[in-house]
Structure formats: structure tokens, C-alpha cells
């Protein structure tokens, strides 16, 4: 596609519910990132994939958060047993190679706004 | 502890005026520094990327400067337009973990007619 696509655009979940957020990166982009952005804050790193390999998941806040990219393209961020503090915008970004290799430019999707009630 | 601090937190200016946004960072050693523009409800869009050896980079009406000695960067916007209303985020890349970007909290700019 022309850009990074994320779905759903908005998600409302009841506390304790599981959610799955989808990211469709730019075709051919090797690297994919997930970020969490709380209201009024900058994005915070969650996890990073190079192709299908998850090279860094140090930013995932708890074991309720799980991300996968099984075929090296589309990625899914899953949050189990959602809590109110999980409410945030979840941004996905992709780049041709690593964030600091190639063009170095990250292309972001518009995000999924998750509200946990 | 926030390793990338931005100021001011918010700024209001009139259309046509210039403004300068500041970024101070403590990340060291760093690989590069970026400025992003984030419209409300959208993902950030890259404006400039500077390596530690560069001290200025322009993109149209946006000019970023970098002083690696004082660990400061600025983003200067010339002849502001209504469409410049957005958050501007300073981002630093670590030297030894270049895939992990550290974002500032942003400066919220509002341009009024």
C-alpha cells in the first residue's frame, strides 16, 4: 500500500478483555516498530521486528503484551486482560531497513486509539 | 527520567510569524537526532534527520540545528502557516542501539490567523 495502515482506528474494550491491533507496513519494508503513546506524551518504544524476527521486545510493559509478525509483513499487537492503564494510542512504524540504516526515515501509521473502560 | 526534554510545552503564534522550538537531550553517545511533526489524530511525519556530525538541516520552511557539544537542538519555522499547527517531537537515536528511538514529549504549536 501507499502508507502504513493500522486497524482498527479506534477500539473500546472492557477491562479484562483481550484485544488485537493490526499493522500493515509499507510493502518491502524490512523493519517494523510498535510504539505506545499516552495522551500528551511522545511515543514510547514497545518492540521491533526485522522481517519475522522480533529483535527487541524490551519495551513491552508486561507479559500481557505480545506481538508477532509471522510472515515478515503484517504484524499484530495483542494485549490480554486489558487494564485501564493500557489506554493509549498504539502506533506502528516501518522503514526499509533499520531505523538508523538505509534512509533512516520511519513511516508511521495513524495509530489505533485504545480505550479501556 | 526523560532523556529528551522539549520546550516550550506549548506555543501560540500568529500566522506569518517565525518561531523556534528547543530540544535538550542527555542521551549519549547518540547516533542521530530527528524532528517529527504530528498532526492531531495522525502518526508522526519526519521533518529532518541529522547525524552527530551535522549542525543544520533544512526542509522547506523548517530548519533544524544541532549542537552536539551542548546536546541541544532547535527547530526553526519560518513564515508560519495555519497548517503548521501540530505537535513537534524531537527524537534521538542511541549509538549502540540504533533501532530504539527516544522521543521527547513534544511542543504543541498553534498558529492562529
JSON list of C-alpha atoms in Angstrom, two decimals:
[
{"chain": "A", "resi": 1, "resn": "UNK", "atom": "CA", "xyz": [0.00, 0.00, 0.00]},
{"chain": "A", "resi": 2, "resn": "UNK", "atom": "CA", "xyz": [0.90, 3.66, -0.15]},
{"chain": "A", "resi": 3, "resn": "UNK", "atom": "CA", "xyz": [1.49, 4.01, 3.56]},
{"chain": "A", "resi": 4, "resn": "UNK", "atom": "CA", "xyz": [1.42, 2.19, 6.88]},
{"chain": "A", "resi": 5, "resn": "UNK", "atom": "CA", "xyz": [-2.10, 1.06, 7.60]},
{"chain": "A", "resi": 6, "resn": "UNK", "atom": "CA", "xyz": [-3.41, 0.31, 11.08]},
{"chain": "A", "resi": 7, "resn": "UNK", "atom": "CA", "xyz": [-6.72, -1.15, 12.16]},
{"chain": "A", "resi": 8, "resn": "UNK", "atom": "CA", "xyz": [-8.98, -0.67, 13.89]},
{"chain": "A", "resi": 9, "resn": "UNK", "atom": "CA", "xyz": [-8.70, 3.10, 14.07]},
{"chain": "A", "resi": 10, "resn": "UNK", "atom": "CA", "xyz": [-10.50, 3.09, 17.43]},
{"chain": "A", "resi": 11, "resn": "UNK", "atom": "CA", "xyz": [-11.05, 0.28, 19.89]},
{"chain": "A", "resi": 12, "resn": "UNK", "atom": "CA", "xyz": [-13.08, 0.35, 23.07]},
{"chain": "A", "resi": 13, "resn": "UNK", "atom": "CA", "xyz": [-12.57, -2.62, 25.37]},
{"chain": "A", "resi": 14, "resn": "UNK", "atom": "CA", "xyz": [-13.95, -3.61, 28.72]},
{"chain": "A", "resi": 15, "resn": "UNK", "atom": "CA", "xyz": [-11.37, -4.20, 31.40]},
{"chain": "A", "resi": 16, "resn": "UNK", "atom": "CA", "xyz": [-10.20, -7.80, 31.21]},
{"chain": "A", "resi": 17, "resn": "UNK", "atom": "CA", "xyz": [-10.97, -8.19, 27.52]},
{"chain": "A", "resi": 18, "resn": "UNK", "atom": "CA", "xyz": [-8.32, -9.26, 25.02]},
{"chain": "A", "resi": 19, "resn": "UNK", "atom": "CA", "xyz": [-7.62, -7.03, 22.02]},
{"chain": "A", "resi": 20, "resn": "UNK", "atom": "CA", "xyz": [-5.66, -7.43, 18.78]},
{"chain": "A", "resi": 21, "resn": "UNK", "atom": "CA", "xyz": [-4.28, -4.48, 16.86]},
{"chain": "A", "resi": 22, "resn": "UNK", "atom": "CA", "xyz": [-3.17, -4.86, 13.27]},
{"chain": "A", "resi": 23, "resn": "UNK", "atom": "CA", "xyz": [-0.39, -3.13, 11.34]},
{"chain": "A", "resi": 24, "resn": "UNK", "atom": "CA", "xyz": [0.14, -3.41, 7.61]},
{"chain": "A", "resi": 25, "resn": "UNK", "atom": "CA", "xyz": [3.55, -1.83, 6.83]},
{"chain": "A", "resi": 26, "resn": "UNK", "atom": "CA", "xyz": [4.70, -0.33, 3.57]},
{"chain": "A", "resi": 27, "resn": "UNK", "atom": "CA", "xyz": [5.37, -3.12, 1.09]},
{"chain": "A", "resi": 28, "resn": "UNK", "atom": "CA", "xyz": [9.01, -4.17, 1.13]},
{"chain": "A", "resi": 29, "resn": "UNK", "atom": "CA", "xyz": [9.84, -2.53, 4.45]},
{"chain": "A", "resi": 30, "resn": "UNK", "atom": "CA", "xyz": [12.01, -4.86, 6.47]},
{"chain": "A", "resi": 31, "resn": "UNK", "atom": "CA", "xyz": [11.73, -3.25, 9.86]},
{"chain": "A", "resi": 32, "resn": "UNK", "atom": "CA", "xyz": [8.57, -2.73, 11.86]},
{"chain": "A", "resi": 33, "resn": "UNK", "atom": "CA", "xyz": [8.14, -0.98, 15.18]},
{"chain": "A", "resi": 34, "resn": "UNK", "atom": "CA", "xyz": [5.34, -0.68, 17.72]},
{"chain": "A", "resi": 35, "resn": "UNK", "atom": "CA", "xyz": [5.06, 2.36, 19.97]},
{"chain": "A", "resi": 36, "resn": "UNK", "atom": "CA", "xyz": [2.67, 3.33, 22.74]},
{"chain": "A", "resi": 37, "resn": "UNK", "atom": "CA", "xyz": [1.69, 6.99, 23.01]},
{"chain": "A", "resi": 38, "resn": "UNK", "atom": "CA", "xyz": [-0.15, 8.21, 26.08]},
{"chain": "A", "resi": 39, "resn": "UNK", "atom": "CA", "xyz": [-2.15, 11.42, 25.88]},
{"chain": "A", "resi": 40, "resn": "UNK", "atom": "CA", "xyz": [0.13, 14.45, 25.70]},
{"chain": "A", "resi": 41, "resn": "UNK", "atom": "CA", "xyz": [3.27, 12.33, 25.63]},
{"chain": "A", "resi": 42, "resn": "UNK", "atom": "CA", "xyz": [5.73, 11.25, 23.00]},
{"chain": "A", "resi": 43, "resn": "UNK", "atom": "CA", "xyz": [5.65, 7.70, 21.66]},
{"chain": "A", "resi": 44, "resn": "UNK", "atom": "CA", "xyz": [7.43, 5.07, 23.72]},
{"chain": "A", "resi": 45, "resn": "UNK", "atom": "CA", "xyz": [9.09, 2.05, 22.18]},
{"chain": "A", "resi": 46, "resn": "UNK", "atom": "CA", "xyz": [7.41, -1.30, 22.64]},
{"chain": "A", "resi": 47, "resn": "UNK", "atom": "CA", "xyz": [9.01, -3.76, 20.25]},
{"chain": "A", "resi": 48, "resn": "UNK", "atom": "CA", "xyz": [10.90, -4.11, 16.97]},
{"chain": "A", "resi": 49, "resn": "UNK", "atom": "CA", "xyz": [10.86, -6.68, 14.17]},
{"chain": "A", "resi": 50, "resn": "UNK", "atom": "CA", "xyz": [13.28, -7.23, 11.35]},
{"chain": "A", "resi": 51, "resn": "UNK", "atom": "CA", "xyz": [11.36, -9.36, 8.88]},
{"chain": "A", "resi": 52, "resn": "UNK", "atom": "CA", "xyz": [9.68, -12.02, 11.03]},
{"chain": "A", "resi": 53, "resn": "UNK", "atom": "CA", "xyz": [12.28, -11.89, 13.78]},
{"chain": "A", "resi": 54, "resn": "UNK", "atom": "CA", "xyz": [11.41, -9.96, 16.93]},
{"chain": "A", "resi": 55, "resn": "UNK", "atom": "CA", "xyz": [14.80, -8.46, 17.75]},
{"chain": "A", "resi": 56, "resn": "UNK", "atom": "CA", "xyz": [13.82, -6.29, 20.66]},
{"chain": "A", "resi": 57, "resn": "UNK", "atom": "CA", "xyz": [10.80, -6.54, 22.92]},
{"chain": "A", "resi": 58, "resn": "UNK", "atom": "CA", "xyz": [12.28, -4.73, 25.88]},
{"chain": "A", "resi": 59, "resn": "UNK", "atom": "CA", "xyz": [9.61, -2.02, 25.79]},
{"chain": "A", "resi": 60, "resn": "UNK", "atom": "CA", "xyz": [6.62, -4.31, 26.28]},
{"chain": "A", "resi": 61, "resn": "UNK", "atom": "CA", "xyz": [5.24, -3.25, 29.67]},
{"chain": "A", "resi": 62, "resn": "UNK", "atom": "CA", "xyz": [4.11, -6.68, 30.84]},
{"chain": "A", "resi": 63, "resn": "UNK", "atom": "CA", "xyz": [3.64, -10.25, 29.75]},
{"chain": "A", "resi": 64, "resn": "UNK", "atom": "CA", "xyz": [0.08, -9.34, 28.80]},
{"chain": "A", "resi": 65, "resn": "UNK", "atom": "CA", "xyz": [1.53, -7.70, 25.70]},
{"chain": "A", "resi": 66, "resn": "UNK", "atom": "CA", "xyz": [2.52, -9.89, 22.80]},
{"chain": "A", "resi": 67, "resn": "UNK", "atom": "CA", "xyz": [3.49, -9.02, 19.23]},
{"chain": "A", "resi": 68, "resn": "UNK", "atom": "CA", "xyz": [4.06, -11.16, 16.18]},
{"chain": "A", "resi": 69, "resn": "UNK", "atom": "CA", "xyz": [4.93, -10.80, 12.53]},
{"chain": "A", "resi": 70, "resn": "UNK", "atom": "CA", "xyz": [4.84, -14.39, 11.30]},
{"chain": "A", "resi": 71, "resn": "UNK", "atom": "CA", "xyz": [5.45, -13.79, 7.60]},
{"chain": "A", "resi": 72, "resn": "UNK", "atom": "CA", "xyz": [7.56, -10.68, 7.84]},
{"chain": "A", "resi": 73, "resn": "UNK", "atom": "CA", "xyz": [4.85, -8.31, 6.66]},
{"chain": "A", "resi": 74, "resn": "UNK", "atom": "CA", "xyz": [1.65, -7.75, 8.65]},
{"chain": "A", "resi": 75, "resn": "UNK", "atom": "CA", "xyz": [2.10, -7.51, 12.41]},
{"chain": "A", "resi": 76, "resn": "UNK", "atom": "CA", "xyz": [-0.35, -7.93, 15.25]},
{"chain": "A", "resi": 77, "resn": "UNK", "atom": "CA", "xyz": [-0.03, -6.49, 18.73]},
{"chain": "A", "resi": 78, "resn": "UNK", "atom": "CA", "xyz": [-2.12, -8.42, 21.21]},
{"chain": "A", "resi": 79, "resn": "UNK", "atom": "CA", "xyz": [-2.99, -7.24, 24.69]},
{"chain": "A", "resi": 80, "resn": "UNK", "atom": "CA", "xyz": [-4.50, -9.78, 27.05]},
{"chain": "A", "resi": 81, "resn": "UNK", "atom": "CA", "xyz": [-6.72, -8.95, 30.01]},
{"chain": "A", "resi": 82, "resn": "UNK", "atom": "CA", "xyz": [-6.66, -5.24, 29.23]},
{"chain": "A", "resi": 83, "resn": "UNK", "atom": "CA", "xyz": [-6.33, -2.76, 32.08]},
{"chain": "A", "resi": 84, "resn": "UNK", "atom": "CA", "xyz": [-7.28, 0.91, 32.20]},
{"chain": "A", "resi": 85, "resn": "UNK", "atom": "CA", "xyz": [-3.61, 1.92, 32.12]},
{"chain": "A", "resi": 86, "resn": "UNK", "atom": "CA", "xyz": [-3.36, 0.28, 28.68]},
{"chain": "A", "resi": 87, "resn": "UNK", "atom": "CA", "xyz": [-5.49, 3.11, 27.26]},
{"chain": "A", "resi": 88, "resn": "UNK", "atom": "CA", "xyz": [-3.29, 4.90, 24.73]},
{"chain": "A", "resi": 89, "resn": "UNK", "atom": "CA", "xyz": [-2.64, 5.28, 21.04]},
{"chain": "A", "resi": 90, "resn": "UNK", "atom": "CA", "xyz": [-0.67, 2.39, 19.61]},
{"chain": "A", "resi": 91, "resn": "UNK", "atom": "CA", "xyz": [1.48, 3.46, 16.69]},
{"chain": "A", "resi": 92, "resn": "UNK", "atom": "CA", "xyz": [3.12, 1.22, 14.14]},
{"chain": "A", "resi": 93, "resn": "UNK", "atom": "CA", "xyz": [6.04, 2.34, 12.00]},
{"chain": "A", "resi": 94, "resn": "UNK", "atom": "CA", "xyz": [8.09, 0.75, 9.27]},
{"chain": "A", "resi": 95, "resn": "UNK", "atom": "CA", "xyz": [11.32, 1.50, 7.48]},
{"chain": "A", "resi": 96, "resn": "UNK", "atom": "CA", "xyz": [13.25, -0.01, 4.62]},
{"chain": "A", "resi": 97, "resn": "UNK", "atom": "CA", "xyz": [15.98, -1.36, 6.87]},
{"chain": "A", "resi": 98, "resn": "UNK", "atom": "CA", "xyz": [16.84, -0.49, 10.46]},
{"chain": "A", "resi": 99, "resn": "UNK", "atom": "CA", "xyz": [15.74, 2.87, 11.82]},
{"chain": "A", "resi": 100, "resn": "UNK", "atom": "CA", "xyz": [19.29, 4.06, 11.52]},
{"chain": "A", "resi": 101, "resn": "UNK", "atom": "CA", "xyz": [20.19, 2.29, 8.32]},
{"chain": "A", "resi": 102, "resn": "UNK", "atom": "CA", "xyz": [19.19, 2.99, 4.76]},
{"chain": "A", "resi": 103, "resn": "UNK", "atom": "CA", "xyz": [17.16, 6.19, 4.58]},
{"chain": "A", "resi": 104, "resn": "UNK", "atom": "CA", "xyz": [16.71, 6.09, 8.33]},
{"chain": "A", "resi": 105, "resn": "UNK", "atom": "CA", "xyz": [13.24, 7.51, 7.92]},
{"chain": "A", "resi": 106, "resn": "UNK", "atom": "CA", "xyz": [10.41, 5.90, 9.83]},
{"chain": "A", "resi": 107, "resn": "UNK", "atom": "CA", "xyz": [6.95, 5.95, 8.31]},
{"chain": "A", "resi": 108, "resn": "UNK", "atom": "CA", "xyz": [4.17, 5.88, 10.86]},
{"chain": "A", "resi": 109, "resn": "UNK", "atom": "CA", "xyz": [0.59, 4.73, 10.65]},
{"chain": "A", "resi": 110, "resn": "UNK", "atom": "CA", "xyz": [-2.22, 6.84, 12.11]},
{"chain": "A", "resi": 111, "resn": "UNK", "atom": "CA", "xyz": [-2.42, 4.59, 15.12]},
{"chain": "A", "resi": 112, "resn": "UNK", "atom": "CA", "xyz": [-5.09, 2.68, 16.98]},
{"chain": "A", "resi": 113, "resn": "UNK", "atom": "CA", "xyz": [-6.66, 4.56, 19.85]},
{"chain": "A", "resi": 114, "resn": "UNK", "atom": "CA", "xyz": [-7.43, 2.05, 22.58]},
{"chain": "A", "resi": 115, "resn": "UNK", "atom": "CA", "xyz": [-9.79, 2.98, 25.38]},
{"chain": "A", "resi": 116, "resn": "UNK", "atom": "CA", "xyz": [-10.21, 0.50, 28.21]},
{"chain": "A", "resi": 117, "resn": "UNK", "atom": "CA", "xyz": [-13.29, 1.08, 30.33]},
{"chain": "B", "resi": 1, "resn": "UNK", "atom": "CA", "xyz": [13.82, 10.14, 33.71]},
{"chain": "B", "resi": 2, "resn": "UNK", "atom": "CA", "xyz": [13.17, 11.76, 30.36]},
{"chain": "B", "resi": 3, "resn": "UNK", "atom": "CA", "xyz": [16.33, 11.77, 28.29]},
{"chain": "B", "resi": 4, "resn": "UNK", "atom": "CA", "xyz": [14.86, 14.15, 25.71]},
{"chain": "B", "resi": 5, "resn": "UNK", "atom": "CA", "xyz": [13.36, 17.40, 27.01]},
{"chain": "B", "resi": 6, "resn": "UNK", "atom": "CA", "xyz": [11.49, 19.87, 24.85]},
{"chain": "B", "resi": 7, "resn": "UNK", "atom": "CA", "xyz": [10.45, 23.44, 25.39]},
{"chain": "B", "resi": 8, "resn": "UNK", "atom": "CA", "xyz": [8.16, 25.18, 25.39]},
{"chain": "B", "resi": 9, "resn": "UNK", "atom": "CA", "xyz": [5.47, 22.65, 26.13]},
{"chain": "B", "resi": 10, "resn": "UNK", "atom": "CA", "xyz": [3.05, 24.68, 24.04]},
{"chain": "B", "resi": 11, "resn": "UNK", "atom": "CA", "xyz": [3.25, 27.76, 21.88]},
{"chain": "B", "resi": 12, "resn": "UNK", "atom": "CA", "xyz": [0.75, 30.06, 20.20]},
{"chain": "B", "resi": 13, "resn": "UNK", "atom": "CA", "xyz": [1.80, 32.32, 17.34]},
{"chain": "B", "resi": 14, "resn": "UNK", "atom": "CA", "xyz": [0.14, 34.36, 14.61]},
{"chain": "B", "resi": 15, "resn": "UNK", "atom": "CA", "xyz": [0.19, 33.27, 11.01]},
{"chain": "B", "resi": 16, "resn": "UNK", "atom": "CA", "xyz": [3.25, 34.55, 9.17]},
{"chain": "B", "resi": 17, "resn": "UNK", "atom": "CA", "xyz": [5.44, 34.77, 12.26]},
{"chain": "B", "resi": 18, "resn": "UNK", "atom": "CA", "xyz": [8.58, 32.75, 12.89]},
{"chain": "B", "resi": 19, "resn": "UNK", "atom": "CA", "xyz": [9.17, 30.52, 15.90]},
{"chain": "B", "resi": 20, "resn": "UNK", "atom": "CA", "xyz": [11.87, 28.33, 17.40]},
{"chain": "B", "resi": 21, "resn": "UNK", "atom": "CA", "xyz": [11.36, 25.13, 19.35]},
{"chain": "B", "resi": 22, "resn": "UNK", "atom": "CA", "xyz": [14.03, 23.72, 21.65]},
{"chain": "B", "resi": 23, "resn": "UNK", "atom": "CA", "xyz": [15.23, 20.22, 22.41]},
{"chain": "B", "resi": 24, "resn": "UNK", "atom": "CA", "xyz": [17.78, 19.24, 25.06]},
{"chain": "B", "resi": 25, "resn": "UNK", "atom": "CA", "xyz": [18.93, 15.66, 25.38]},
{"chain": "B", "resi": 26, "resn": "UNK", "atom": "CA", "xyz": [21.09, 13.64, 27.71]},
{"chain": "B", "resi": 27, "resn": "UNK", "atom": "CA", "xyz": [21.32, 10.54, 25.53]},
{"chain": "B", "resi": 28, "resn": "UNK", "atom": "CA", "xyz": [24.97, 9.72, 24.94]},
{"chain": "B", "resi": 29, "resn": "UNK", "atom": "CA", "xyz": [26.50, 8.67, 22.71]},
{"chain": "B", "resi": 30, "resn": "UNK", "atom": "CA", "xyz": [23.86, 9.34, 20.18]},
{"chain": "B", "resi": 31, "resn": "UNK", "atom": "CA", "xyz": [23.71, 8.47, 16.52]},
{"chain": "B", "resi": 32, "resn": "UNK", "atom": "CA", "xyz": [21.26, 10.93, 15.10]},
{"chain": "B", "resi": 33, "resn": "UNK", "atom": "CA", "xyz": [18.58, 13.43, 16.03]},
{"chain": "B", "resi": 34, "resn": "UNK", "atom": "CA", "xyz": [15.28, 13.79, 14.26]},
{"chain": "B", "resi": 35, "resn": "UNK", "atom": "CA", "xyz": [12.37, 16.18, 14.29]},
{"chain": "B", "resi": 36, "resn": "UNK", "atom": "CA", "xyz": [8.87, 14.91, 13.59]},
{"chain": "B", "resi": 37, "resn": "UNK", "atom": "CA", "xyz": [5.59, 16.72, 13.03]},
{"chain": "B", "resi": 38, "resn": "UNK", "atom": "CA", "xyz": [2.48, 15.06, 14.43]},
{"chain": "B", "resi": 39, "resn": "UNK", "atom": "CA", "xyz": [-0.95, 16.33, 13.46]},
{"chain": "B", "resi": 40, "resn": "UNK", "atom": "CA", "xyz": [-3.79, 15.56, 15.84]},
{"chain": "B", "resi": 41, "resn": "UNK", "atom": "CA", "xyz": [-5.00, 12.01, 15.34]},
{"chain": "B", "resi": 42, "resn": "UNK", "atom": "CA", "xyz": [-2.19, 11.13, 12.96]},
{"chain": "B", "resi": 43, "resn": "UNK", "atom": "CA", "xyz": [1.15, 9.40, 13.20]},
{"chain": "B", "resi": 44, "resn": "UNK", "atom": "CA", "xyz": [4.38, 11.45, 13.29]},
{"chain": "B", "resi": 45, "resn": "UNK", "atom": "CA", "xyz": [5.89, 12.53, 9.98]},
{"chain": "B", "resi": 46, "resn": "UNK", "atom": "CA", "xyz": [9.64, 13.01, 9.59]},
{"chain": "B", "resi": 47, "resn": "UNK", "atom": "CA", "xyz": [10.88, 16.56, 9.01]},
{"chain": "B", "resi": 48, "resn": "UNK", "atom": "CA", "xyz": [14.65, 16.32, 9.40]},
{"chain": "B", "resi": 49, "resn": "UNK", "atom": "CA", "xyz": [17.32, 13.80, 10.36]},
{"chain": "B", "resi": 50, "resn": "UNK", "atom": "CA", "xyz": [20.78, 14.95, 11.47]},
{"chain": "B", "resi": 51, "resn": "UNK", "atom": "CA", "xyz": [23.77, 12.84, 12.36]},
{"chain": "B", "resi": 52, "resn": "UNK", "atom": "CA", "xyz": [26.06, 13.93, 15.18]},
{"chain": "B", "resi": 53, "resn": "UNK", "atom": "CA", "xyz": [28.46, 15.47, 12.64]},
{"chain": "B", "resi": 54, "resn": "UNK", "atom": "CA", "xyz": [25.83, 17.75, 11.08]},
{"chain": "B", "resi": 55, "resn": "UNK", "atom": "CA", "xyz": [24.84, 21.04, 12.63]},
{"chain": "B", "resi": 56, "resn": "UNK", "atom": "CA", "xyz": [21.99, 22.16, 10.39]},
{"chain": "B", "resi": 57, "resn": "UNK", "atom": "CA", "xyz": [19.40, 20.64, 8.10]},
{"chain": "B", "resi": 58, "resn": "UNK", "atom": "CA", "xyz": [16.57, 22.33, 6.22]},
{"chain": "B", "resi": 59, "resn": "UNK", "atom": "CA", "xyz": [13.30, 21.09, 4.84]},
{"chain": "B", "resi": 60, "resn": "UNK", "atom": "CA", "xyz": [11.38, 23.93, 3.23]},
{"chain": "B", "resi": 61, "resn": "UNK", "atom": "CA", "xyz": [10.35, 26.40, 5.92]},
{"chain": "B", "resi": 62, "resn": "UNK", "atom": "CA", "xyz": [11.73, 24.10, 8.63]},
{"chain": "B", "resi": 63, "resn": "UNK", "atom": "CA", "xyz": [15.37, 24.42, 9.70]},
{"chain": "B", "resi": 64, "resn": "UNK", "atom": "CA", "xyz": [16.86, 22.22, 12.40]},
{"chain": "B", "resi": 65, "resn": "UNK", "atom": "CA", "xyz": [20.14, 22.94, 14.15]},
{"chain": "B", "resi": 66, "resn": "UNK", "atom": "CA", "xyz": [22.24, 20.69, 16.32]},
{"chain": "B", "resi": 67, "resn": "UNK", "atom": "CA", "xyz": [24.98, 21.44, 18.84]},
{"chain": "B", "resi": 68, "resn": "UNK", "atom": "CA", "xyz": [26.39, 18.08, 19.90]},
{"chain": "B", "resi": 69, "resn": "UNK", "atom": "CA", "xyz": [28.68, 19.71, 22.45]},
{"chain": "B", "resi": 70, "resn": "UNK", "atom": "CA", "xyz": [25.86, 21.26, 24.44]},
{"chain": "B", "resi": 71, "resn": "UNK", "atom": "CA", "xyz": [23.42, 18.50, 23.49]},
{"chain": "B", "resi": 72, "resn": "UNK", "atom": "CA", "xyz": [20.89, 20.95, 22.16]},
{"chain": "B", "resi": 73, "resn": "UNK", "atom": "CA", "xyz": [18.81, 21.12, 19.03]},
{"chain": "B", "resi": 74, "resn": "UNK", "atom": "CA", "xyz": [16.32, 23.63, 17.74]},
{"chain": "B", "resi": 75, "resn": "UNK", "atom": "CA", "xyz": [13.65, 23.64, 15.07]},
{"chain": "B", "resi": 76, "resn": "UNK", "atom": "CA", "xyz": [13.00, 26.99, 13.44]},
{"chain": "B", "resi": 77, "resn": "UNK", "atom": "CA", "xyz": [9.79, 27.51, 11.49]},
{"chain": "B", "resi": 78, "resn": "UNK", "atom": "CA", "xyz": [9.75, 30.44, 9.10]},
{"chain": "B", "resi": 79, "resn": "UNK", "atom": "CA", "xyz": [6.65, 32.31, 7.94]},
{"chain": "B", "resi": 80, "resn": "UNK", "atom": "CA", "xyz": [4.27, 30.04, 9.82]},
{"chain": "B", "resi": 81, "resn": "UNK", "atom": "CA", "xyz": [1.08, 28.79, 8.22]},
{"chain": "B", "resi": 82, "resn": "UNK", "atom": "CA", "xyz": [-2.15, 27.55, 9.76]},
{"chain": "B", "resi": 83, "resn": "UNK", "atom": "CA", "xyz": [-1.21, 24.03, 8.66]},
{"chain": "B", "resi": 84, "resn": "UNK", "atom": "CA", "xyz": [1.86, 24.19, 10.89]},
{"chain": "B", "resi": 85, "resn": "UNK", "atom": "CA", "xyz": [-0.44, 23.71, 13.89]},
{"chain": "B", "resi": 86, "resn": "UNK", "atom": "CA", "xyz": [0.69, 20.37, 15.27]},
{"chain": "B", "resi": 87, "resn": "UNK", "atom": "CA", "xyz": [2.96, 18.76, 17.84]},
{"chain": "B", "resi": 88, "resn": "UNK", "atom": "CA", "xyz": [6.66, 18.78, 17.05]},
{"chain": "B", "resi": 89, "resn": "UNK", "atom": "CA", "xyz": [8.63, 15.94, 18.52]},
{"chain": "B", "resi": 90, "resn": "UNK", "atom": "CA", "xyz": [12.39, 15.68, 18.95]},
{"chain": "B", "resi": 91, "resn": "UNK", "atom": "CA", "xyz": [13.76, 12.13, 18.70]},
{"chain": "B", "resi": 92, "resn": "UNK", "atom": "CA", "xyz": [17.22, 10.81, 19.50]},
{"chain": "B", "resi": 93, "resn": "UNK", "atom": "CA", "xyz": [18.71, 7.55, 18.31]},
{"chain": "B", "resi": 94, "resn": "UNK", "atom": "CA", "xyz": [21.18, 5.68, 20.52]},
{"chain": "B", "resi": 95, "resn": "UNK", "atom": "CA", "xyz": [24.61, 4.95, 19.09]},
{"chain": "B", "resi": 96, "resn": "UNK", "atom": "CA", "xyz": [24.70, 1.33, 20.11]},
{"chain": "B", "resi": 97, "resn": "UNK", "atom": "CA", "xyz": [21.02, 0.54, 19.77]},
{"chain": "B", "resi": 98, "resn": "UNK", "atom": "CA", "xyz": [20.07, 2.49, 16.73]},
{"chain": "B", "resi": 99, "resn": "UNK", "atom": "CA", "xyz": [16.73, 0.85, 16.35]},
{"chain": "B", "resi": 100, "resn": "UNK", "atom": "CA", "xyz": [15.43, 2.17, 19.64]},
{"chain": "B", "resi": 101, "resn": "UNK", "atom": "CA", "xyz": [14.42, 5.81, 19.27]},
{"chain": "B", "resi": 102, "resn": "UNK", "atom": "CA", "xyz": [13.86, 8.00, 22.31]},
{"chain": "B", "resi": 103, "resn": "UNK", "atom": "CA", "xyz": [11.08, 10.50, 21.82]},
{"chain": "B", "resi": 104, "resn": "UNK", "atom": "CA", "xyz": [10.56, 13.80, 23.59]},
{"chain": "B", "resi": 105, "resn": "UNK", "atom": "CA", "xyz": [7.12, 14.78, 24.81]},
{"chain": "B", "resi": 106, "resn": "UNK", "atom": "CA", "xyz": [6.74, 17.35, 22.05]},
{"chain": "B", "resi": 107, "resn": "UNK", "atom": "CA", "xyz": [5.87, 21.02, 21.70]},
{"chain": "B", "resi": 108, "resn": "UNK", "atom": "CA", "xyz": [2.27, 21.75, 20.82]},
{"chain": "B", "resi": 109, "resn": "UNK", "atom": "CA", "xyz": [2.22, 24.64, 18.30]},
{"chain": "B", "resi": 110, "resn": "UNK", "atom": "CA", "xyz": [-0.94, 26.51, 17.44]},
{"chain": "B", "resi": 111, "resn": "UNK", "atom": "CA", "xyz": [-0.93, 29.03, 14.60]},
{"chain": "B", "resi": 112, "resn": "UNK", "atom": "CA", "xyz": [-3.81, 31.49, 14.56]},
{"chain": "B", "resi": 113, "resn": "UNK", "atom": "CA", "xyz": [-4.89, 33.74, 11.66]}
]
